[in-house]
Short mmCIF file of C-alpha atoms and ligand atoms in Angstrom, two decimals:
data_model
loop_
_atom_site.label_atom_id
_atom_site.label_comp_id
_atom_site.label_asym_id
_atom_site.label_seq_id
_atom_site.Cartn_x
_atom_site.Cartn_y
_atom_site.Cartn_z
CA UNK A 295 103.42 -31.16 185.80
CA UNK A 296 106.53 -29.60 187.28
CA UNK A 297 109.18 -32.26 187.54
CA UNK A 298 111.85 -31.86 190.19
CA UNK A 299 115.41 -32.28 188.95
CA UNK A 300 116.56 -35.87 189.16
CA UNK A 301 118.52 -36.66 192.28
CA UNK A 302 122.19 -37.55 191.96
CA UNK A 303 125.02 -38.96 194.05
CA UNK A 304 127.24 -36.27 195.48
CA UNK A 305 130.46 -38.21 194.94
CA UNK A 306 131.89 -41.28 193.31
CA UNK A 307 132.55 -42.78 196.74
CA UNK A 308 128.91 -42.23 197.66
CA UNK A 309 127.74 -44.26 194.70
CA UNK A 310 130.32 -47.01 195.12
CA UNK A 311 129.62 -47.43 198.83
CA UNK A 312 125.87 -47.43 198.27
CA UNK A 313 126.19 -50.05 195.54
CA UNK A 314 128.47 -52.20 197.67
CA UNK A 315 126.02 -51.68 200.50
CA UNK A 316 123.27 -53.02 198.27
CA UNK A 317 125.31 -56.04 197.29
CA UNK A 318 126.73 -56.90 200.69
CA UNK A 319 124.01 -58.12 202.98
CA UNK A 320 122.34 -61.20 204.35
CA UNK A 321 123.18 -62.86 201.07
CA UNK A 322 126.88 -62.71 201.84
CA UNK A 323 126.77 -63.94 205.39
CA UNK A 324 123.58 -65.89 205.82
CA UNK A 325 122.76 -67.24 202.39
CA UNK A 326 126.30 -67.80 201.13
CA UNK A 327 127.36 -69.79 204.17
CA UNK A 328 124.26 -71.95 204.28
CA UNK A 329 124.42 -72.73 200.57
CA UNK A 330 128.11 -73.52 200.86
CA UNK A 331 127.41 -75.84 203.76
CA UNK A 332 124.55 -77.49 201.90
CA UNK A 333 126.41 -77.99 198.64
CA UNK A 334 129.68 -79.48 199.70
CA UNK A 335 131.82 -76.58 200.84
CA UNK A 336 134.69 -75.49 198.66
CA UNK A 337 133.35 -76.90 195.40
CA UNK A 338 130.44 -74.55 195.69
CA UNK A 339 132.75 -71.63 196.38
CA UNK A 340 134.75 -72.30 193.22
CA UNK A 341 131.66 -72.66 191.08
CA UNK A 342 130.25 -69.51 192.59
CA UNK A 343 133.35 -67.50 191.69
CA UNK A 344 133.16 -68.70 188.10
CA UNK A 345 129.48 -67.88 187.75
CA UNK A 346 129.98 -64.44 189.24
CA UNK A 347 132.70 -63.60 186.72
CA UNK A 348 130.95 -65.03 183.70
CA UNK A 349 127.30 -64.18 184.38
CA UNK A 350 127.13 -61.77 187.30
CA UNK A 351 129.64 -59.18 186.13
CA UNK A 352 128.17 -58.75 182.62
CA UNK A 353 124.67 -58.29 184.04
CA UNK A 354 125.90 -55.88 186.69
CA UNK A 355 127.52 -53.77 183.98
CA UNK A 356 124.37 -54.04 181.86
CA UNK A 357 122.21 -52.71 184.68
CA UNK A 358 124.54 -49.80 185.38
CA UNK A 359 124.63 -48.95 181.67
CA UNK A 360 120.85 -48.99 181.42
CA UNK A 361 120.42 -46.82 184.50
CA UNK A 362 123.05 -44.24 183.70
CA UNK A 363 122.16 -44.12 180.03
CA UNK A 364 118.46 -43.57 180.59
CA UNK A 365 118.56 -41.55 183.84
CA UNK A 366 115.31 -43.28 184.69
CA UNK A 367 113.86 -45.72 187.19
CA UNK A 368 113.41 -49.34 186.03
CA UNK A 369 109.86 -48.75 184.97
CA UNK A 370 110.92 -46.13 182.42
CA UNK A 371 114.49 -47.15 181.64
CA UNK A 372 113.70 -50.18 179.52
CA UNK A 373 111.03 -48.40 177.54
CA UNK A 374 113.50 -45.57 176.97
CA UNK A 375 115.87 -47.88 175.11
CA UNK A 376 113.49 -50.51 173.77
CA UNK A 377 110.10 -48.91 173.29
CA UNK A 378 106.85 -49.27 175.24
CA UNK A 379 106.69 -53.04 174.76
CA UNK A 380 109.42 -53.31 177.40
CA UNK A 381 107.61 -51.39 180.09
CA UNK A 382 106.01 -54.50 181.67
CA UNK A 383 109.45 -55.87 182.46
CA UNK A 384 110.00 -52.82 184.64
CA UNK A 385 106.81 -53.74 186.47
CA UNK A 386 108.11 -57.24 187.04
CA UNK A 387 111.21 -55.70 188.59
CA UNK A 388 109.11 -53.63 190.93
CA UNK A 389 107.09 -56.71 191.86
CA UNK A 390 110.32 -58.53 192.65
CA UNK A 391 111.27 -55.65 194.95
CA UNK A 392 108.01 -56.09 196.85
CA UNK A 393 108.47 -59.84 197.11
CA UNK A 394 112.11 -59.88 198.20
CA UNK A 395 111.97 -57.04 200.67
CA UNK A 396 108.88 -58.45 202.37
CA UNK A 397 110.76 -61.55 203.51
CA UNK A 398 114.21 -59.96 203.67
CA UNK A 399 112.87 -57.65 206.36
CA UNK A 400 111.72 -60.65 208.39
CA UNK A 401 115.20 -62.22 208.34
CA UNK A 402 116.67 -58.84 209.20
CA UNK A 403 114.27 -58.82 212.14
CA UNK A 404 115.82 -62.08 213.38
CA UNK A 405 119.25 -60.47 213.25
CA UNK A 406 117.92 -57.55 215.29
CA UNK A 407 116.63 -60.00 217.86
CA UNK A 408 119.96 -61.77 218.22
CA UNK A 409 121.84 -58.50 218.42
CA UNK A 410 119.57 -57.50 221.28
CA UNK A 411 119.88 -60.92 222.93
CA UNK A 412 123.66 -60.58 222.91
CA UNK A 413 123.47 -57.08 224.30
CA UNK A 414 120.90 -57.53 227.05
CA UNK A 415 120.80 -61.19 228.01
CA UNK A 416 123.60 -63.26 226.48
CA UNK A 417 123.17 -66.52 224.62
CA UNK A 418 122.32 -69.62 226.59
CA UNK A 419 122.18 -73.28 225.68
CA UNK A 420 118.50 -73.24 224.79
CA UNK A 421 118.96 -70.60 222.11
CA UNK A 422 119.21 -73.09 219.27
CA UNK A 423 116.01 -74.87 220.17
CA UNK A 424 114.03 -71.68 220.50
CA UNK A 425 114.78 -70.49 216.98
CA UNK A 426 111.57 -71.90 215.52
CA UNK A 427 109.54 -70.07 218.17
CA UNK A 428 111.14 -66.69 217.82
CA UNK A 429 111.42 -66.81 214.03
CA UNK A 430 107.70 -67.16 213.50
CA UNK A 431 104.79 -65.18 214.83
CA UNK A 432 103.99 -61.81 216.30
CA UNK A 433 107.53 -61.20 217.62
CA UNK A 434 109.05 -61.86 214.24
CA UNK A 435 106.58 -59.52 212.63
CA UNK A 436 107.20 -56.82 215.23
CA UNK A 437 110.93 -56.84 214.58
CA UNK A 438 110.32 -56.81 210.84
CA UNK A 439 108.28 -53.63 211.38
CA UNK A 440 111.11 -52.04 213.35
CA UNK A 441 113.59 -52.86 210.63
CA UNK A 442 111.28 -51.63 207.86
CA UNK A 443 110.65 -48.31 209.61
CA UNK A 444 114.40 -47.68 209.72
CA UNK A 445 114.73 -48.60 206.05
CA UNK A 446 111.82 -46.40 205.02
CA UNK A 447 113.08 -43.43 207.03
CA UNK A 448 116.47 -43.60 205.29
CA UNK A 449 115.00 -43.93 201.80
CA UNK A 450 112.58 -41.08 202.52
CA UNK A 451 115.64 -38.95 203.29
CA UNK A 452 116.70 -39.02 199.65
CA UNK A 453 119.60 -40.25 197.54
CA UNK A 454 122.25 -37.96 198.99
CA UNK A 455 121.06 -37.32 202.50
CA UNK A 456 119.54 -40.73 203.13
CA UNK A 457 121.05 -43.51 201.07
CA UNK A 458 124.51 -42.14 200.39
CA UNK A 459 125.16 -40.85 203.87
CA UNK A 460 124.08 -44.10 205.49
CA UNK A 461 126.32 -46.15 203.20
CA UNK A 462 129.35 -43.93 203.80
CA UNK A 463 129.07 -44.49 207.53
CA UNK A 464 127.94 -48.10 207.69
CA UNK A 465 129.97 -49.83 205.00
CA UNK A 466 133.42 -49.12 206.45
CA UNK A 467 132.04 -50.21 209.82
CA UNK A 468 130.79 -53.48 208.35
CA UNK A 469 134.12 -54.15 206.72
CA UNK A 470 136.03 -53.62 209.95
CA UNK A 471 133.59 -55.82 211.88
CA UNK A 472 133.78 -58.75 209.46
CA UNK A 473 137.57 -58.62 209.16
CA UNK A 474 137.97 -58.32 212.92
CA UNK A 475 135.75 -61.35 213.45
CA UNK A 476 137.73 -63.37 210.90
CA UNK A 477 140.94 -62.56 212.73
CA UNK A 478 139.37 -63.57 216.00
CA UNK A 479 138.06 -66.83 214.51
CA UNK A 480 141.60 -67.66 213.39
CA UNK A 481 142.72 -67.72 217.01
CA UNK A 482 140.29 -70.47 218.00
CA UNK A 483 141.60 -73.95 218.69
CA UNK A 484 140.08 -76.57 216.46
CA UNK A 485 139.09 -74.21 213.68
CA UNK A 486 141.30 -75.96 211.11
CA UNK A 487 138.60 -78.47 210.30
CA UNK A 488 136.37 -75.56 209.44
CA UNK A 489 138.89 -74.06 207.06
CA UNK A 490 139.45 -77.44 205.49
CA UNK A 491 135.77 -77.95 204.92
CA UNK A 492 135.41 -74.49 203.48
CA UNK A 493 138.51 -74.40 201.31
CA UNK A 494 139.26 -77.92 200.22
CA UNK A 495 137.76 -78.58 196.85
CA UNK A 496 135.94 -81.73 195.90
CA UNK A 497 135.30 -81.08 192.25
CA UNK A 498 132.82 -83.89 191.79
CA UNK A 499 130.13 -81.79 193.46
CA UNK A 500 130.38 -79.11 190.79
CA UNK A 501 128.94 -81.19 187.99
CA UNK A 502 125.45 -81.10 189.28
CA UNK A 503 122.78 -78.95 187.80
CA UNK A 504 121.13 -78.22 191.10
CA UNK A 505 124.40 -76.84 192.44
CA UNK A 506 124.80 -74.75 189.32
CA UNK A 507 121.28 -73.37 189.74
CA UNK A 508 121.88 -72.48 193.36
CA UNK A 509 125.20 -70.86 192.54
CA UNK A 510 123.66 -68.77 189.77
CA UNK A 511 120.72 -67.75 191.95
CA UNK A 512 123.12 -66.81 194.73
CA UNK A 513 125.30 -64.76 192.36
CA UNK A 514 122.24 -62.75 191.33
CA UNK A 515 120.97 -62.36 194.85
CA UNK A 516 124.30 -61.39 196.31
CA UNK A 517 125.10 -58.83 193.62
CA UNK A 518 121.54 -57.45 193.78
CA UNK A 519 120.95 -58.29 190.12
CA UNK A 520 117.97 -59.13 187.98
CA UNK A 521 115.42 -56.68 189.32
CA UNK A 522 116.77 -53.24 188.57
CA UNK A 523 118.39 -52.36 191.89
CA UNK A 524 121.78 -51.63 190.34
CA UNK A 525 119.98 -50.03 187.42
CA UNK A 526 118.25 -47.64 189.81
CA UNK A 527 121.50 -46.74 191.57
CA UNK A 528 123.13 -46.27 188.15
CA UNK A 529 120.41 -43.83 187.19
CA UNK A 530 121.66 -41.35 189.79
CA UNK A 531 125.12 -41.22 188.16
CA UNK A 532 126.51 -38.49 185.98
CA UNK A 533 127.82 -39.64 182.66
CA UNK A 534 131.44 -39.70 183.73
CA UNK A 535 132.02 -42.85 185.77
CA UNK A 536 134.05 -45.69 184.33
CA UNK A 537 131.30 -48.31 184.65
CA UNK A 538 133.40 -51.43 183.98
CA UNK A 539 135.76 -50.40 186.76
CA UNK A 540 132.85 -49.68 189.10
CA UNK A 541 131.42 -53.12 188.32
CA UNK A 542 134.70 -54.82 189.13
CA UNK A 543 134.97 -52.91 192.36
CA UNK A 544 131.42 -53.72 193.45
CA UNK A 545 131.67 -57.40 192.55
CA UNK A 546 135.12 -57.68 194.11
CA UNK A 547 133.93 -56.20 197.39
CA UNK A 548 130.87 -58.43 197.38
CA UNK A 549 132.82 -61.63 196.83
CA UNK A 550 135.48 -60.48 199.26
CA UNK A 551 133.02 -59.96 202.10
CA UNK A 552 131.20 -63.23 201.39
CA UNK A 553 134.50 -65.06 201.40
CA UNK A 554 135.65 -63.45 204.64
CA UNK A 555 132.28 -64.15 206.24
CA UNK A 556 132.93 -67.83 205.50
CA UNK A 557 136.26 -67.46 207.29
CA UNK A 558 134.25 -66.37 210.32
CA UNK A 559 131.40 -68.86 210.18
CA UNK A 560 133.14 -72.16 209.45
CA UNK A 561 136.02 -72.06 211.95
CA UNK A 562 133.57 -70.94 214.64
CA UNK A 563 131.21 -73.80 213.98
CA UNK A 564 133.91 -76.43 213.73
CA UNK A 565 135.94 -75.16 216.68
CA UNK A 566 132.91 -75.60 218.90
CA UNK A 567 132.17 -79.05 217.56
CA UNK A 568 128.88 -78.11 215.96
CA UNK A 569 129.69 -79.18 212.41
CA UNK A 570 127.10 -81.95 212.37
CA UNK A 571 124.40 -79.38 212.94
CA UNK A 572 125.34 -77.40 209.86
CA UNK A 573 124.23 -79.93 207.33
CA UNK A 574 120.99 -80.69 209.10
CA UNK A 575 119.79 -77.11 209.19
CA UNK A 576 119.70 -75.35 205.88
CA UNK A 577 118.77 -71.74 206.36
CA UNK A 578 119.15 -72.20 210.08
CA UNK A 579 122.92 -72.55 209.83
CA UNK A 580 123.37 -69.00 210.92
CA UNK A 581 120.49 -68.56 213.28
CA UNK A 582 120.61 -71.94 214.97
CA UNK A 583 124.17 -73.12 214.94
CA UNK A 584 126.00 -69.84 215.44
CA UNK A 585 124.06 -68.64 218.49
CA UNK A 586 124.73 -72.05 219.94
CA UNK A 587 128.41 -71.56 219.23
CA UNK A 588 128.26 -68.19 220.97
CA UNK A 589 126.49 -69.80 223.93
CA UNK A 590 129.21 -72.42 224.25
CA UNK A 591 132.06 -69.93 224.02
CA UNK A 592 131.45 -68.68 227.51
CA UNK A 593 132.02 -65.03 228.40
CA UNK A 594 133.50 -63.98 225.04
CA UNK A 595 130.46 -65.38 223.24
CA UNK A 596 128.47 -62.33 224.13
CA UNK A 597 130.65 -59.58 222.64
CA UNK A 598 131.60 -61.75 219.67
CA UNK A 599 127.97 -62.65 219.04
CA UNK A 600 126.94 -59.05 219.39
CA UNK A 601 129.50 -57.87 216.84
CA UNK A 602 128.58 -60.66 214.46
CA UNK A 603 124.85 -59.97 214.48
CA UNK A 604 125.40 -56.22 214.47
CA UNK A 605 127.38 -56.68 211.25
CA UNK A 606 124.45 -58.61 209.83
CA UNK A 607 122.01 -55.86 210.77
CA UNK A 608 124.21 -53.27 209.08
CA UNK A 609 124.52 -55.35 205.92
CA UNK A 610 120.81 -56.05 205.84
CA UNK A 611 119.92 -52.39 206.25
CA UNK A 612 122.01 -51.07 203.37
CA UNK A 613 120.66 -53.87 201.16
CA UNK A 614 117.05 -53.30 202.12
CA UNK A 615 117.50 -49.63 201.24
CA UNK A 616 118.30 -50.58 197.64
CA UNK A 617 115.35 -52.96 197.40
CA UNK A 618 112.97 -50.27 198.57
CA UNK A 619 114.60 -47.68 196.33
CA UNK A 620 113.62 -49.67 193.23
CA UNK A 621 109.97 -49.46 194.21
CA UNK A 622 110.18 -45.87 195.44
CA UNK A 623 111.99 -44.47 192.41
CA UNK A 624 109.44 -46.16 190.17
CA UNK A 625 106.57 -44.62 192.11
CA UNK A 626 108.24 -41.21 191.88
CA UNK A 627 108.84 -41.57 188.13
CA UNK A 628 105.72 -43.48 187.20
CA UNK A 629 103.07 -42.07 189.51
CA UNK A 630 104.53 -38.63 190.10
CA UNK A 631 104.56 -39.14 193.87
CA UNK A 632 106.87 -37.29 196.22
CA UNK A 633 109.73 -39.33 197.66
CA UNK A 634 108.34 -39.21 201.19
CA UNK A 635 104.93 -40.38 200.15
CA UNK A 636 106.36 -43.13 197.95
CA UNK A 637 108.69 -44.37 200.68
CA UNK A 638 106.08 -44.54 203.43
CA UNK A 639 103.21 -45.86 201.31
CA UNK A 640 105.18 -48.48 199.40
CA UNK A 641 107.33 -49.36 202.38
CA UNK A 642 104.21 -49.73 204.50
CA UNK A 643 102.67 -52.06 201.97
CA UNK A 644 105.82 -54.16 201.84
CA UNK A 645 105.85 -54.34 205.62
CA UNK A 646 102.34 -55.80 205.58
CA UNK A 647 103.28 -58.22 202.83
CA UNK A 648 105.86 -59.60 205.26
CA UNK A 649 103.13 -61.15 207.42
CA UNK A 650 103.16 -64.60 205.73
CA UNK A 651 106.95 -64.84 205.90
CA UNK A 652 106.92 -63.76 209.54
CA UNK A 653 104.25 -66.35 210.20
CA UNK A 654 106.07 -69.38 208.92
CA UNK A 655 109.66 -70.00 207.89
CA UNK A 656 108.62 -72.47 205.22
CA UNK A 657 106.68 -69.74 203.49
CA UNK A 658 109.72 -67.52 203.82
CA UNK A 659 111.94 -70.16 202.27
CA UNK A 660 109.48 -70.67 199.41
CA UNK A 661 109.39 -66.91 198.78
CA UNK A 662 113.19 -66.92 198.65
CA UNK A 663 113.16 -69.72 196.10
CA UNK A 664 110.55 -68.02 193.93
CA UNK A 665 112.41 -64.73 194.09
CA UNK A 666 115.73 -66.24 193.09
CA UNK A 667 114.83 -69.01 190.72
CA UNK A 668 112.08 -67.17 189.00
CA UNK A 669 112.32 -63.41 189.31
CA UNK A 670 116.07 -62.84 189.51
CA UNK A 671 117.24 -65.50 187.06
CA UNK A 672 114.36 -64.67 184.72
CA UNK A 673 115.06 -60.97 185.09
CA UNK A 674 118.71 -61.61 184.32
CA UNK A 675 117.76 -63.50 181.18
CA UNK A 676 115.53 -60.66 180.04
CA UNK A 677 118.23 -58.09 180.78
CA UNK A 678 120.89 -60.00 178.85
CA UNK A 679 118.61 -60.35 175.83
CA UNK A 680 117.62 -56.71 176.08
CA UNK A 681 121.12 -55.26 176.26
CA UNK A 682 122.68 -57.93 174.06
CA UNK A 683 120.14 -57.92 171.25
CA UNK A 684 117.58 -55.12 171.53
CA UNK A 685 119.39 -52.04 172.76
CA UNK A 686 121.15 -50.01 170.09
CA UNK A 687 124.86 -49.56 170.65
CA UNK A 688 125.31 -50.67 174.28
CA UNK A 689 129.05 -50.71 173.67
CA UNK A 690 128.96 -47.00 172.84
CA UNK A 691 127.03 -46.36 176.04
CA UNK A 692 129.43 -48.32 178.21
CA UNK A 693 132.34 -46.46 176.64
CA UNK A 694 131.08 -43.12 177.98
CA UNK A 695 133.41 -42.10 180.77
CA UNK A 696 136.18 -44.44 179.61
CA UNK A 697 138.88 -44.06 177.01
CA UNK A 698 137.18 -46.68 174.85
CA UNK A 699 138.57 -50.03 175.84
CA UNK A 700 138.63 -52.60 173.07
CA UNK A 701 137.47 -55.61 175.01
CA UNK A 702 133.98 -54.10 175.53
CA UNK A 703 132.77 -56.12 172.56
CA UNK A 704 133.51 -59.18 174.67
CA UNK A 705 131.00 -57.99 177.23
CA UNK A 706 128.36 -57.77 174.56
CA UNK A 707 129.22 -61.21 173.23
CA UNK A 708 128.82 -62.64 176.75
CA UNK A 709 125.43 -60.96 177.06
CA UNK A 710 124.34 -62.20 173.66
CA UNK A 711 125.37 -65.83 173.86
CA UNK A 712 126.88 -67.07 177.08
CA UNK A 713 124.64 -65.46 179.68
CA UNK A 714 121.31 -66.37 178.03
CA UNK A 715 122.47 -69.92 177.33
CA UNK A 716 123.54 -70.55 180.91
CA UNK A 717 120.45 -68.88 182.34
CA UNK A 718 118.11 -70.84 180.08
CA UNK A 719 119.80 -74.06 181.11
CA UNK A 720 119.49 -73.13 184.74
CA UNK A 721 115.91 -71.89 184.52
CA UNK A 722 114.85 -75.07 182.80
CA UNK A 723 115.81 -76.85 185.99
CA UNK A 724 114.87 -74.16 188.47
CA UNK A 725 111.31 -73.45 187.44
CA UNK A 726 109.89 -76.95 187.94
CA UNK A 727 111.74 -77.22 191.22
CA UNK A 728 110.32 -73.93 192.39
CA UNK A 729 106.83 -75.19 191.65
CA UNK A 730 107.56 -78.35 193.58
CA UNK A 731 108.65 -76.43 196.62
CA UNK A 732 105.51 -74.31 196.35
CA UNK A 733 103.32 -77.37 196.03
CA UNK A 734 104.97 -78.87 199.10
CA UNK A 735 103.58 -76.00 201.13
CA UNK A 736 100.00 -77.03 200.58
N1 LIG B 868 122.38 -58.30 197.67
C1 LIG B 868 121.73 -58.28 198.94
C2 LIG B 868 122.30 -59.36 199.81
O1 LIG B 868 123.21 -60.03 199.42
C3 LIG B 868 120.23 -58.41 198.83
C4 LIG B 868 119.66 -57.48 197.83
C5 LIG B 868 119.64 -56.14 197.87
C6 LIG B 868 119.09 -57.84 196.61
N2 LIG B 868 119.07 -55.65 196.73
C7 LIG B 868 118.73 -56.66 195.95
C8 LIG B 868 118.86 -59.05 196.04
C9 LIG B 868 118.16 -56.70 194.70
C10 LIG B 868 118.30 -59.08 194.81
C11 LIG B 868 117.96 -57.93 194.13
O2 LIG B 868 121.86 -59.57 200.90
#
């Protein structure tokens, strides 16, 4: 079989923007703000920062090392370093890609809807109450299809001409949008209560295992970890990037955007007197409360709402690209398919798998819980054990492209002891709870 040369990024910026594009998405704006609201505001933020540094960063670096070192998709990368017994883990990663993208596309479809509402109609007072109607059913599925077609078309275009080019255009745009909105939110009267809620720490809420679990799951989701997405992007790198620096940059940008998004969401909600609605709606915080805020803002609500949801669409698109790329690169590597065929066939299948999530938001929420608590945290555990204990000389591999920094052994020690211990502790709590939330569906 003639194998085409492996695709590569055309520049360092291309890789970094694509990886940040993967990380920054609905997780930063939708998931981060609703979890923060649900788990006591600032305490959650502090815990989240700690978890990201201690658990997220080491795994991010581990994925990049595995990808660049093996120059293979997830399905082959693990076997490359650990032997054939590790191949099934790559399959689990691909399965996670199917699962997450199939509901992620549905949420992205909601953001498309609200962008269009802002553009063509404007928000009115009934918008909050109609969320349940528009979020479930044929409309929701239709918009999911639209979003998926865009995602598939970009991935089918290839690493350089599809993924990289899109990220180079969209990520700076997203950054400008989010920062601009934060500046605007700062001008609103009555926003102080929002900042206070968001930034004032009540440490008692941190010592709760459920909060720890949610923070860990969010760190994995937001950084796109635990299912080989960063691994896949790493596999298109030449062996010259300084991977620890790239990891810091990616994680820094991800946290930065999530934090700034909070500076948009909370002042807005509090300035318009909608804070009581935040706690009552979990995942609805963004799609119920914010459109209502935009409706109550009067004339400016429309442009502001448009820019806000447009930023969400942009973030969702560059993230969805990376989710699909995990599946597509595995089909190219594992089945010998062409990129176009892999993108359209696998993407089409994922689109269909979105039907249950588009049908019912409770199913969507359950899928999100299973993905995070089970696939991502479990995948992270497996990755830490693999790189910490199984892989030969990961420190030598990470040193490629650097001048051999001495604290790299610390990274390995984290992967060996700290990361697995925390993840085991968290999984012990998360798995039974995931089953409960599944059982509640029936
Ligand atoms: N990180 C993205 C977000 O915050 C979602 C995402 C993209 C993702 N790729 C992933 C989540 C891989 C988990 C795994 O919205």
